PDB file of C-alpha atoms and ligand atoms in Angstrom:
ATOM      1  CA  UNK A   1    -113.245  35.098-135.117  1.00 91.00           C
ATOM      2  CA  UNK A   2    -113.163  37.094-132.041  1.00 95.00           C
ATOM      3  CA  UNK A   3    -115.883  37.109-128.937  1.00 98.00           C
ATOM      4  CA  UNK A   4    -118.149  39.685-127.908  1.00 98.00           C
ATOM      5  CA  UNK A   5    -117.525  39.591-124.012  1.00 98.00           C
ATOM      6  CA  UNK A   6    -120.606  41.201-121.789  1.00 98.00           C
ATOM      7  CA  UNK A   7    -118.773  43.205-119.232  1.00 98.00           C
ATOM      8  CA  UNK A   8    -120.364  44.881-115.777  1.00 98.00           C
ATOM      9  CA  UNK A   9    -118.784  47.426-114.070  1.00 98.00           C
ATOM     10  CA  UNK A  10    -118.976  49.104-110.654  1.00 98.00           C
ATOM     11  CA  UNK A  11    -122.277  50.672-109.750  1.00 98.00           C
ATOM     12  CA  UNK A  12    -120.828  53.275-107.776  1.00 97.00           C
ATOM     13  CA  UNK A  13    -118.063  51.918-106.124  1.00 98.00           C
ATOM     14  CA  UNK A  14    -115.316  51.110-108.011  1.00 97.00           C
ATOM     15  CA  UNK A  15    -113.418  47.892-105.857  1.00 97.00           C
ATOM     16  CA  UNK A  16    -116.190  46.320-107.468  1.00 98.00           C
ATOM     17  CA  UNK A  17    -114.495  46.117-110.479  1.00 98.00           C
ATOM     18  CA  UNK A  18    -113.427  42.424-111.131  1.00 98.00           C
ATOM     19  CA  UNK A  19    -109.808  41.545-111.981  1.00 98.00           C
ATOM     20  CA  UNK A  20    -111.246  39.296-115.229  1.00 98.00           C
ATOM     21  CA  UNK A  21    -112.977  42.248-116.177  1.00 98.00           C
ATOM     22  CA  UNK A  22    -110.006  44.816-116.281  1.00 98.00           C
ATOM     23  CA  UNK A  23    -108.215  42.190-117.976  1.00 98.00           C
ATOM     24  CA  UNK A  24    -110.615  41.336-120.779  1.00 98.00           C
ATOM     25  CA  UNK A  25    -111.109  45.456-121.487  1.00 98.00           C
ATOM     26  CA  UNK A  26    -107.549  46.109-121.554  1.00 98.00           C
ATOM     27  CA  UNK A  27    -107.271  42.536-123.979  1.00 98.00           C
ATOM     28  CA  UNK A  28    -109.784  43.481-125.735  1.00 98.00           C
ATOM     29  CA  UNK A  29    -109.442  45.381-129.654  1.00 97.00           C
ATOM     30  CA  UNK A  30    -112.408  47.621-129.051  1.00 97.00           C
ATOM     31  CA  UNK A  31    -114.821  48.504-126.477  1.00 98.00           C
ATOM     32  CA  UNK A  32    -118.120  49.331-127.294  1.00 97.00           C
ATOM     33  CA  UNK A  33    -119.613  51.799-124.522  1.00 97.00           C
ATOM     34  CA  UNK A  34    -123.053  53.173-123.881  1.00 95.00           C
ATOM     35  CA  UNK A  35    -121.173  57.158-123.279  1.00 95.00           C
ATOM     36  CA  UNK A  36    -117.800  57.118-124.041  1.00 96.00           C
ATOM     37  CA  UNK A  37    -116.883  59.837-121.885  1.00 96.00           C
ATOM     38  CA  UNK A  38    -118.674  58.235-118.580  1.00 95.00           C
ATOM     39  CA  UNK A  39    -116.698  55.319-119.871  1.00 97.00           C
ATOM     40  CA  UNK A  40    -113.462  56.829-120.221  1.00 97.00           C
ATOM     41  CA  UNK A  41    -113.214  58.099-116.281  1.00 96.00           C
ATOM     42  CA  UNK A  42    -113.329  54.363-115.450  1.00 97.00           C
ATOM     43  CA  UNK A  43    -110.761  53.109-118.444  1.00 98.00           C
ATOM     44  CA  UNK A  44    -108.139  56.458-117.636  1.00 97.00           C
ATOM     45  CA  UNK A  45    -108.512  54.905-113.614  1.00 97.00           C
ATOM     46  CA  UNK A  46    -107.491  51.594-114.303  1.00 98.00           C
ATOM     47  CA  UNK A  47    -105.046  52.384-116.806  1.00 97.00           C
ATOM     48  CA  UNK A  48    -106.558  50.895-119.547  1.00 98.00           C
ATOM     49  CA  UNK A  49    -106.048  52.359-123.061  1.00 97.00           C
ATOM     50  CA  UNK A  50    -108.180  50.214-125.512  1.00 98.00           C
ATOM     51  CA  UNK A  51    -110.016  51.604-127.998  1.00 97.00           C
ATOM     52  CA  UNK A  52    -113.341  52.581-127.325  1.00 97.00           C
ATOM     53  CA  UNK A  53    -116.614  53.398-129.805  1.00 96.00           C
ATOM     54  CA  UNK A  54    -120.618  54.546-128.349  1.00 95.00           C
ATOM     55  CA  UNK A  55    -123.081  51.846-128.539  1.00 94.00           C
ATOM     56  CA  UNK A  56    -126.382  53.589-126.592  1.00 91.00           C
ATOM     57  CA  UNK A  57    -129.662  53.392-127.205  1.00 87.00           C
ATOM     58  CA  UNK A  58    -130.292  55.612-129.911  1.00 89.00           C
ATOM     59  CA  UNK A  59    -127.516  54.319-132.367  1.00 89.00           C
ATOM     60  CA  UNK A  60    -127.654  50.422-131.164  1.00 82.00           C
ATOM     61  CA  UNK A  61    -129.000  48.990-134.377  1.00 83.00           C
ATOM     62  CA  UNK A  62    -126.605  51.243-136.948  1.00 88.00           C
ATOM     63  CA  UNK A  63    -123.423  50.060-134.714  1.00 90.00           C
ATOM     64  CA  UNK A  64    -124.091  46.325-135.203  1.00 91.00           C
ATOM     65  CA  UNK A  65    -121.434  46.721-138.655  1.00 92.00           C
ATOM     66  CA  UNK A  66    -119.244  48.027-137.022  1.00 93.00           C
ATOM     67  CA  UNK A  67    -118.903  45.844-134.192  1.00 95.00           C
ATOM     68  CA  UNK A  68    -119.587  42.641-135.976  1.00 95.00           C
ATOM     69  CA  UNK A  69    -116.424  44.079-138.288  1.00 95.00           C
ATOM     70  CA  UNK A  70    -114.447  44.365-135.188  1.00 96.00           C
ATOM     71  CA  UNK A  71    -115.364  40.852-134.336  1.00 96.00           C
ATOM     72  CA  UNK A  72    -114.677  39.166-137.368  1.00 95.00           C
ATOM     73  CA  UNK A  73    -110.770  39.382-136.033  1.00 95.00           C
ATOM     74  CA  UNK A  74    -110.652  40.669-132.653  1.00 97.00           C
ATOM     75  CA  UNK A  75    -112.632  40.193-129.284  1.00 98.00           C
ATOM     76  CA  UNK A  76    -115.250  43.182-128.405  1.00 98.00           C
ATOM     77  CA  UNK A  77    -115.719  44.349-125.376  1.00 98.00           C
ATOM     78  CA  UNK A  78    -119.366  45.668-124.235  1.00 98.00           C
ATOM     79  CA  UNK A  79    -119.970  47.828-121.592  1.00 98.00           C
ATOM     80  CA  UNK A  80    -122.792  50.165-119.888  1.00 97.00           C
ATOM     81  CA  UNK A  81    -122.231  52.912-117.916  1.00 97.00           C
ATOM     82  CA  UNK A  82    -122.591  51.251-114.548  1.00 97.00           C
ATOM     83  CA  UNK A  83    -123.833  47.736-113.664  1.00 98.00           C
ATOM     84  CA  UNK A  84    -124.341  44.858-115.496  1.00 98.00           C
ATOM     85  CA  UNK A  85    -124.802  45.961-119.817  1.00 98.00           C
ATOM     86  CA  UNK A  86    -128.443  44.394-120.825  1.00 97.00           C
ATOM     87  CA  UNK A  87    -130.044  45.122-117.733  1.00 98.00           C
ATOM     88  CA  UNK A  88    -132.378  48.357-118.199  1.00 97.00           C
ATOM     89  CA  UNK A  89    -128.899  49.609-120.206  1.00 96.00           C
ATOM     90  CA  UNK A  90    -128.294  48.440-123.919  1.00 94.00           C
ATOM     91  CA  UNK A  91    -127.045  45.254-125.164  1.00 95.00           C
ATOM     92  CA  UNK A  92    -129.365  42.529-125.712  1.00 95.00           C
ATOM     93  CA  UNK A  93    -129.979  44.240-129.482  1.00 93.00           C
ATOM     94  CA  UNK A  94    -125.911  43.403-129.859  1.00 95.00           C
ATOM     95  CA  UNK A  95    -125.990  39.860-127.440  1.00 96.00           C
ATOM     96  CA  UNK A  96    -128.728  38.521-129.763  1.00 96.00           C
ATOM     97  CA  UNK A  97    -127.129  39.870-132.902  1.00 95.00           C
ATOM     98  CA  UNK A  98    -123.851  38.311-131.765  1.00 96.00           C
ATOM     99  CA  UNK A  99    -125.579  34.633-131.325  1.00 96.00           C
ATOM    100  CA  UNK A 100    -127.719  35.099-134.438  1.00 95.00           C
ATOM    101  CA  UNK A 101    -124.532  35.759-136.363  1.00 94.00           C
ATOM    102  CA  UNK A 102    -122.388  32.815-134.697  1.00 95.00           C
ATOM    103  CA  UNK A 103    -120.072  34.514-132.920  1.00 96.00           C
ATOM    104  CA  UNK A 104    -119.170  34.031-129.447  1.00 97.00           C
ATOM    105  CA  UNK A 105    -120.179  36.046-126.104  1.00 98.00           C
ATOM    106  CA  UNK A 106    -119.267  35.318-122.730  1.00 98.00           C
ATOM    107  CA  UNK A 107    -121.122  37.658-120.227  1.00 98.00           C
ATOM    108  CA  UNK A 108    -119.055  38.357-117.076  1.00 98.00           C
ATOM    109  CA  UNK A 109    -120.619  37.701-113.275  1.00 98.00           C
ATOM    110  CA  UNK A 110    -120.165  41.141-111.515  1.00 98.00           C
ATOM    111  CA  UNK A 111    -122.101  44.311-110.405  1.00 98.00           C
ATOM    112  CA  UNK A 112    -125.653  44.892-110.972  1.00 98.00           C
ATOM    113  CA  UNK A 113    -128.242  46.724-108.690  1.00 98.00           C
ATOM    114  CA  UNK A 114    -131.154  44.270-109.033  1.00 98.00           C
ATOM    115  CA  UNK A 115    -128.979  41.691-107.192  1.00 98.00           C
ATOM    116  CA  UNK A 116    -127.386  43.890-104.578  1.00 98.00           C
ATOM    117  CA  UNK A 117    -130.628  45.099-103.272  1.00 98.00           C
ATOM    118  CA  UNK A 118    -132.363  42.028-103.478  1.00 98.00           C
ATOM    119  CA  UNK A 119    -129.828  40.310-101.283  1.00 98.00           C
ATOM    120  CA  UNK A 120    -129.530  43.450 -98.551  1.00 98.00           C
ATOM    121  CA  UNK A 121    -133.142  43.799 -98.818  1.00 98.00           C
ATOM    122  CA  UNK A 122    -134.227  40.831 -96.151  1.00 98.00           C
ATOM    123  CA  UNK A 123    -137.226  39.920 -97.996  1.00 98.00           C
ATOM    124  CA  UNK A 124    -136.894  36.512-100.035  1.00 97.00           C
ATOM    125  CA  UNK A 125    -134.392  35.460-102.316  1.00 98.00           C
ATOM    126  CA  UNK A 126    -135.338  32.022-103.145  1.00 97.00           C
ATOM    127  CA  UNK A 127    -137.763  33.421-106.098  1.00 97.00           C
ATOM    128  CA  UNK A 128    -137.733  37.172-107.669  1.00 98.00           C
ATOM    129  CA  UNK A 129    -139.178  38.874-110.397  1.00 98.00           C
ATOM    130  CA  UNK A 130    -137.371  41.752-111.606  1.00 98.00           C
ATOM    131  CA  UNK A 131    -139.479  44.398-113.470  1.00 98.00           C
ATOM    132  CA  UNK A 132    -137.224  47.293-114.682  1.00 98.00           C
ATOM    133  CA  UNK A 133    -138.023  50.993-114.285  1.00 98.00           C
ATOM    134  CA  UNK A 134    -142.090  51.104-113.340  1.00 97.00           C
ATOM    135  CA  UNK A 135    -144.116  53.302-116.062  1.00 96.00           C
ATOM    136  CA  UNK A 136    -143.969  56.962-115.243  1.00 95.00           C
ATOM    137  CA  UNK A 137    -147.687  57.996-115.785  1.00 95.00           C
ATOM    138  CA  UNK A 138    -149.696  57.489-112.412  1.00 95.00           C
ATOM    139  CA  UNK A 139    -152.745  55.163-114.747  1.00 96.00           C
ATOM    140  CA  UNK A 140    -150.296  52.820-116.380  1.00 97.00           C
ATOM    141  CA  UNK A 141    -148.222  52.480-113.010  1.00 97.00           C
ATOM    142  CA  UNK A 142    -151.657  51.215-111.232  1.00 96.00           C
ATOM    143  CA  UNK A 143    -151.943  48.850-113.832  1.00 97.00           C
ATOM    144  CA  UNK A 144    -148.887  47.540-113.482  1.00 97.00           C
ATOM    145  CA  UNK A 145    -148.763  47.539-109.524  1.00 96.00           C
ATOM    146  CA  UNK A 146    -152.174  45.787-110.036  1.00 95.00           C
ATOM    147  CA  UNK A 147    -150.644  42.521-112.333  1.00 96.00           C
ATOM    148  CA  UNK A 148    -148.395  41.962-109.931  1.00 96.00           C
ATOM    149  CA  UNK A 149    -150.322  42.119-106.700  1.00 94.00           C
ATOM    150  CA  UNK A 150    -150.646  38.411-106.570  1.00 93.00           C
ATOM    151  CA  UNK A 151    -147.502  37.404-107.614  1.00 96.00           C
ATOM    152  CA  UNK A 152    -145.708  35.585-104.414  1.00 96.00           C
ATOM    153  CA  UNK A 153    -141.806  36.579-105.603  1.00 97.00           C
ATOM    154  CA  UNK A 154    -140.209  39.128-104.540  1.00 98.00           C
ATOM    155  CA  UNK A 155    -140.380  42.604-106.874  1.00 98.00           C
ATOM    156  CA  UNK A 156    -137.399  44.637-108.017  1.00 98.00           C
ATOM    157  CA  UNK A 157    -137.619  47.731-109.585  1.00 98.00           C
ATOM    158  CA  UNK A 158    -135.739  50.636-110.988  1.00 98.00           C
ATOM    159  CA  UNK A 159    -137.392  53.849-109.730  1.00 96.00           C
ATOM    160  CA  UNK A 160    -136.196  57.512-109.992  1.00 95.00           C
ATOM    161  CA  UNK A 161    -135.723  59.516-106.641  1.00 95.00           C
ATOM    162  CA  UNK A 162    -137.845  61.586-107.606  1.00 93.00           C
ATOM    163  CA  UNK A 163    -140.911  59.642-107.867  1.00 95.00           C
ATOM    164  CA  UNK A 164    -140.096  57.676-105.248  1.00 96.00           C
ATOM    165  CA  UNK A 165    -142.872  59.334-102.778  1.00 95.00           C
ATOM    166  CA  UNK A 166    -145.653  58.933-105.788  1.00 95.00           C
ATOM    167  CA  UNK A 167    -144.530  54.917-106.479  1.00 97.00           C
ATOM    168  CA  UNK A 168    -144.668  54.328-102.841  1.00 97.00           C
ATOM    169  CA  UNK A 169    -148.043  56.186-102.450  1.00 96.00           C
ATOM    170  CA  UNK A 170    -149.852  53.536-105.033  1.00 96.00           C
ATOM    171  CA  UNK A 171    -147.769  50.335-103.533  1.00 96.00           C
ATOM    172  CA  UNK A 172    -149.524  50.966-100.609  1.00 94.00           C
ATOM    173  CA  UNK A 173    -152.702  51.627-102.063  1.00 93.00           C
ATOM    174  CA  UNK A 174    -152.855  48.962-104.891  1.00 93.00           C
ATOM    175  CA  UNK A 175    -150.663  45.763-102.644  1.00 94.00           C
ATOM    176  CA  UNK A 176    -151.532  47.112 -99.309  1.00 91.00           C
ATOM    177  CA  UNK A 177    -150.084  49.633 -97.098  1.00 91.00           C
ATOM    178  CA  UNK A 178    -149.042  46.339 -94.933  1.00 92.00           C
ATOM    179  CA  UNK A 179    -147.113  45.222 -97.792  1.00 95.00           C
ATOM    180  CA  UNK A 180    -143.233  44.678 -96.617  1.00 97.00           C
ATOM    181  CA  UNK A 181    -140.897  46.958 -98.946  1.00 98.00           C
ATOM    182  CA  UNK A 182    -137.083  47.953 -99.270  1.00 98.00           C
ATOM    183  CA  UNK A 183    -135.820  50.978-100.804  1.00 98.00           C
ATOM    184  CA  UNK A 184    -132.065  50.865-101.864  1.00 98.00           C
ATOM    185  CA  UNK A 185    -130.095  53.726-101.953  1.00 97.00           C
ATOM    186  CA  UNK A 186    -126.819  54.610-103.128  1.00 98.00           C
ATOM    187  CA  UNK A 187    -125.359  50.771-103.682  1.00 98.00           C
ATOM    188  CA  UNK A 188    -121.740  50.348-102.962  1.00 98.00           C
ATOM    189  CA  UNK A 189    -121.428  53.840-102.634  1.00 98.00           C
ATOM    190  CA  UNK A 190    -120.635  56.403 -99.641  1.00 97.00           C
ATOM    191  CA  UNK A 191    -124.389  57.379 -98.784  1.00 96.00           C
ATOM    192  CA  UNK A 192    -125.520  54.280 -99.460  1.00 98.00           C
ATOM    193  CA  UNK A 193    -128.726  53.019 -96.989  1.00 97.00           C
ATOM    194  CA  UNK A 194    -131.544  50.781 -96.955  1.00 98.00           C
ATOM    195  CA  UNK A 195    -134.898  51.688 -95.593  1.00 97.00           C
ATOM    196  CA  UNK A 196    -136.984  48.444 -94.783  1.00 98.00           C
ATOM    197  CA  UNK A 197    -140.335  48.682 -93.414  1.00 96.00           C
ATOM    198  CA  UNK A 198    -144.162  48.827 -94.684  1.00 95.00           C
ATOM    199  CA  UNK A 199    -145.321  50.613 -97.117  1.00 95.00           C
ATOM    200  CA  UNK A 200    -147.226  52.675 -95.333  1.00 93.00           C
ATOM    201  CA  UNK A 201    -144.046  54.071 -93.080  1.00 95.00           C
ATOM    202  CA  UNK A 202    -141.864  54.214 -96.383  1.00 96.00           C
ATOM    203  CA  UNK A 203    -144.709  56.192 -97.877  1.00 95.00           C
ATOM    204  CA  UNK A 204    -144.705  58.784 -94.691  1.00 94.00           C
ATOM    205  CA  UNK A 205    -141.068  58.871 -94.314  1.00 95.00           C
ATOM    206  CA  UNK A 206    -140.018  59.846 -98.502  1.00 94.00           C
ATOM    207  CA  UNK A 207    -143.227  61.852 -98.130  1.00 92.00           C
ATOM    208  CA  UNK A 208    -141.374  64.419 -96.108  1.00 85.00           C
ATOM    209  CA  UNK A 209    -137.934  63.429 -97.406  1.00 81.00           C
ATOM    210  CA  UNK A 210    -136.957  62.946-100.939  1.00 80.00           C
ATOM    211  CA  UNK A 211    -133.780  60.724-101.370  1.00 83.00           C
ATOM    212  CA  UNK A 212    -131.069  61.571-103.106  1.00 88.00           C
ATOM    213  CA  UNK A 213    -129.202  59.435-105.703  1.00 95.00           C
ATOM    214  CA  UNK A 214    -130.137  56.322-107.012  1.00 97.00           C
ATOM    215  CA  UNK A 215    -132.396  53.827-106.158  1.00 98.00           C
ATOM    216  CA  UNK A 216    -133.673  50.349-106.664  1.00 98.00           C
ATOM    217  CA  UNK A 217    -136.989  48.992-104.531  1.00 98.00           C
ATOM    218  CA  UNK A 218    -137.618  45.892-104.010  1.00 98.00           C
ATOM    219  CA  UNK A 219    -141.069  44.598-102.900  1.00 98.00           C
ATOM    220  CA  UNK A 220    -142.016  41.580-100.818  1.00 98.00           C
ATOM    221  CA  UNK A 221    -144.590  39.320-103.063  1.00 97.00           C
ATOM    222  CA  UNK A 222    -147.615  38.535-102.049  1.00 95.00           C
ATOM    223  CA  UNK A 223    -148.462  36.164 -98.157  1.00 86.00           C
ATOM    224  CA  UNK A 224    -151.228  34.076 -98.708  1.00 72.00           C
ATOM    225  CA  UNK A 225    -151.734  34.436 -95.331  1.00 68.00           C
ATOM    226  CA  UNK A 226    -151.609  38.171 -95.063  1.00 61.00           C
ATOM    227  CA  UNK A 227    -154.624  39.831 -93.960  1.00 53.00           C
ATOM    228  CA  UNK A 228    -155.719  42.636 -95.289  1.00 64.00           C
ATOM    229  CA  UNK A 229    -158.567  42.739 -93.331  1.00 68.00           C
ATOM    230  CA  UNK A 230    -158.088  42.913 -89.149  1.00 74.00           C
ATOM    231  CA  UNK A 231    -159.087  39.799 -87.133  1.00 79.00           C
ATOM    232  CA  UNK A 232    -161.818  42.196 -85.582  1.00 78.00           C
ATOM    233  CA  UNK A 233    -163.034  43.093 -88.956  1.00 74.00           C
ATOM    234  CA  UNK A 234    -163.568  39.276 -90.023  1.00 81.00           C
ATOM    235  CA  UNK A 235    -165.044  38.239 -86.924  1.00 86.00           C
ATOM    236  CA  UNK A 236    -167.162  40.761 -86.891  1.00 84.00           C
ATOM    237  CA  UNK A 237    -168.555  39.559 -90.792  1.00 81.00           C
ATOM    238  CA  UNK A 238    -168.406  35.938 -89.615  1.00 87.00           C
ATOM    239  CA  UNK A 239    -170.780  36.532 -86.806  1.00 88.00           C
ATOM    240  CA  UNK A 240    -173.499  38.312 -89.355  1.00 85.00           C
ATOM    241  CA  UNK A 241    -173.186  35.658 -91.422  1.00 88.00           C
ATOM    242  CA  UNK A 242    -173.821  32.862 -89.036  1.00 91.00           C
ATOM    243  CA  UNK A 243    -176.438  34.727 -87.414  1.00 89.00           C
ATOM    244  CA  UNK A 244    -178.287  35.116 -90.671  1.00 89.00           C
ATOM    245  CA  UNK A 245    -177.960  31.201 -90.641  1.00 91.00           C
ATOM    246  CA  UNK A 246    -175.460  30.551 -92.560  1.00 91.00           C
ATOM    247  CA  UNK A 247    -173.302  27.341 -92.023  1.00 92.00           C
ATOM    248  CA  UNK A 248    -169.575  27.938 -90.304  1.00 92.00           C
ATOM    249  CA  UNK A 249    -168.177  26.174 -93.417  1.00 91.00           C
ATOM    250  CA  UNK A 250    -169.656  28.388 -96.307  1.00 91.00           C
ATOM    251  CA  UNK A 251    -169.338  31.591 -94.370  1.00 90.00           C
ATOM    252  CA  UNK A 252    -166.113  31.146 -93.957  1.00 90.00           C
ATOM    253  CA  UNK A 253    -165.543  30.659 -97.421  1.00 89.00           C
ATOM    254  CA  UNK A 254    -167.051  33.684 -98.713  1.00 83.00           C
ATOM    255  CA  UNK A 255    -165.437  36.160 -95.703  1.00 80.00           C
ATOM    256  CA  UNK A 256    -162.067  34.739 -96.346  1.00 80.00           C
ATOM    257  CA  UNK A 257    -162.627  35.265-100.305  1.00 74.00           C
ATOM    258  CA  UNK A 258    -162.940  38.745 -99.356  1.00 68.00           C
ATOM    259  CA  UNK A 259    -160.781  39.441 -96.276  1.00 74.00           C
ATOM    260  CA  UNK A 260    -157.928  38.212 -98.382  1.00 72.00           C
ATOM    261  CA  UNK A 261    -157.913  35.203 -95.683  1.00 78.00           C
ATOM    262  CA  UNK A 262    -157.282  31.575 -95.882  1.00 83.00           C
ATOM    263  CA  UNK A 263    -160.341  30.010 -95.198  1.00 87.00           C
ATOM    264  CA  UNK A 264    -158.871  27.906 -92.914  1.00 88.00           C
ATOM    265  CA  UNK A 265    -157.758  30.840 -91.015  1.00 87.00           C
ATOM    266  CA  UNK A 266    -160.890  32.588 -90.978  1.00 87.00           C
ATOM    267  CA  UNK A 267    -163.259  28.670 -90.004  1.00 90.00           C
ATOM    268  CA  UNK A 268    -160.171  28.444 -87.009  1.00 89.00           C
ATOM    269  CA  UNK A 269    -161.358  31.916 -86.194  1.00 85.00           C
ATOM    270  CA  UNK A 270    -165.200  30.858 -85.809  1.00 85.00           C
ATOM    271  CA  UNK A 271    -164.319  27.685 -84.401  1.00 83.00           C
ATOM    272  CA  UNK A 272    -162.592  29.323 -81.606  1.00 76.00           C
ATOM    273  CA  UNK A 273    -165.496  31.849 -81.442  1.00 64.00           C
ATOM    274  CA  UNK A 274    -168.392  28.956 -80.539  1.00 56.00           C
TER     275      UNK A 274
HETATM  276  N1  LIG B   1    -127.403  48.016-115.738  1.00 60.53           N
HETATM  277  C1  LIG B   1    -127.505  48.589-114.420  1.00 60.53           C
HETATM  278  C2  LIG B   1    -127.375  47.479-113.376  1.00 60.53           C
HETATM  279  O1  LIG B   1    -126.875  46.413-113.707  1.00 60.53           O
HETATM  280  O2  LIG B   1    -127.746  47.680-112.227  1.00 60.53           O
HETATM  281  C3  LIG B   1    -128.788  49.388-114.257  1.00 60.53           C
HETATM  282  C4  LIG B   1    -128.896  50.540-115.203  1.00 60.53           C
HETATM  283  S1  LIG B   1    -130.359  51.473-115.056  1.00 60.53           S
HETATM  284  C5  LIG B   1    -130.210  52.552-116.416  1.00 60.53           C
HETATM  285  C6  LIG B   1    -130.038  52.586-113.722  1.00 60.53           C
HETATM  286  C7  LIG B   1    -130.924  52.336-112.521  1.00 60.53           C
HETATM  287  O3  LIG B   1    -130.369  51.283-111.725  1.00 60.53           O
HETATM  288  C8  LIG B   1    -130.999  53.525-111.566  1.00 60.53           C
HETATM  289  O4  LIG B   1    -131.984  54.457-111.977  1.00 60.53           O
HETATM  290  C9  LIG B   1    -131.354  52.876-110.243  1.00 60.53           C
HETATM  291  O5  LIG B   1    -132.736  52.585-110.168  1.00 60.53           O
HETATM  292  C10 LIG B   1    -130.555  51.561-110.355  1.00 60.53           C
HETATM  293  N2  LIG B   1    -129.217  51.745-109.760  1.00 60.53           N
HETATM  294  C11 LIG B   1    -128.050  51.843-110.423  1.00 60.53           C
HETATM  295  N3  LIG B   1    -127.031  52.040-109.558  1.00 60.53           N
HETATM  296  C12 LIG B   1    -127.577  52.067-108.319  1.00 60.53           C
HETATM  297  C13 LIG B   1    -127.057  52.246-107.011  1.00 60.53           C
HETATM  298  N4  LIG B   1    -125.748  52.451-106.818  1.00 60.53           N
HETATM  299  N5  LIG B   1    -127.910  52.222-105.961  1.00 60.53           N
HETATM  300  C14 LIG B   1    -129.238  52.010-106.148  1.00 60.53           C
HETATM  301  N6  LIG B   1    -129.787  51.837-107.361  1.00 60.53           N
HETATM  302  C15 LIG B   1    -128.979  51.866-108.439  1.00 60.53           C
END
């Protein structure tokens, strides 16, 4: 019985091609590609003459036959048509498939955009939550930006250039327009930049300037100690409170509940105001 290998290949820059990989898709009986003919650019540079047959989204589920034929005495190589197969491209129909049906897969380490970015990005790495490509309508994005505003890891997401300006537009109105952000452009390839800053300036800046070519954003999670209120604008809501009466203790509470404070902050704040 043969193995169904899980191959990535260069997102735009193709050094990044690992020497296991080019020697498991020129080992391999068959490769199963999302387009065959994006494929084939890649397989003709390397030299590599394997077979090759289309495995995309629309015809996943009536390939499985084929490719579990294949497998029954030969190994299978998968492939998308740039970055790591299974991530926002096809192939965890086929990877679970595989398991289900007892045969072997070994995915490859190599190149993916959700890891790239994240690591040029500066914001953390230690804990991430990648989300795919955000919805397109503006309702369902809001909702979305919205169940992740309190999240502390660090977003990825796969965005098209072209609504870059829009996506940025709600980040900063739904997380905060203080909210740290990195938009990755071009990975690995000649154009390739990152723009790091608020989301208020990355909002102005792609409001005037659409990029172009792809790109992945990545989102700092949420600070509990960010304020998204200004220490003017909580003093100013401690000192009505306490001079309605209230005690430093409780009014602290209730402005730091909704300054987006810790109360320890905001009682430090009134303690240093006595
Ligand atoms: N499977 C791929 C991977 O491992 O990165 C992702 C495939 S998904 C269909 C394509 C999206 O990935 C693009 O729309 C873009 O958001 C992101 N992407 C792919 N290549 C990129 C690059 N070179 N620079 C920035 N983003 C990239």
């Amino acid at each position: 019985m043969g193995t169904l290998f899980i191959v990535p290949t260069p997102i735009g820059n193709l050094e990044d091609i690992t020497l296991r990989a080019l020697r498991i898709l020129r080992e391999a009986a068959l490769i199963a590609a999302e387009d065959t003919r994006r494929s084939r650019v890649l397989t003709r540079h390397f030299d590599i003459n394997t077979p090759m047959t289309s495995y995309h989204e629309h015809n996943k589920l009536s390939k499985l036959d084929e490719i579990f034929a294949a497998l029954e005495t030969a190994d299978v190589a998968l492939i998308s048509d740039a970055g790591t197969p299974g991530i926002s491209d096809p192939g965890f129909e086929l990877i679970a498939a595989a398991l289900e049906g007892g045969y072997d897969v070994v995915p490859l380490p190599g190149a993916c955009a959700v890891t790239t970015a994240l690591i040029g990005s500066g914001l953390a790495t230690d804990s991430f939550r990648y989300v795919g490509f955000l919805p397109r309508k503006t309702a369902a994005l809001r909702e979305r930006l919205a169940s992740l505003k309190d999240g502390r890891e660090t977003i990825v997401a796969y965005e098209s250039p072209y609504r870059l300006a829009d996506t940025l537009t709600l980040i900063a109105e739904v997380l905060g327009a203080a909210r740290r952000v990195c938009v990755a452009r071009e990975l690995s390839k000649k154009f390739e930049r990152f723009y790091r800053g608020s989301a208020r300036e990355l909002r102005d800046h792609f409001a005037a300037d659409n990029p172009r070519g792809e790109v992945t954003l990545v989102i700092a999670g949420a600070d509990p100690d960010d304020a998204s209120w200004t220490a003017e604008q909580v003093r100013a809501a401690l000192n009505e409170r306490l001079a309605a009466g209230e005690a430093l203790s409780r009014a602290a509470r209730d402005v730091a509940k909704s300054a987006g404070w810790s109360k320890n902050k905001v009682y430090q704040l009134g303690i240093r105001d006595d």
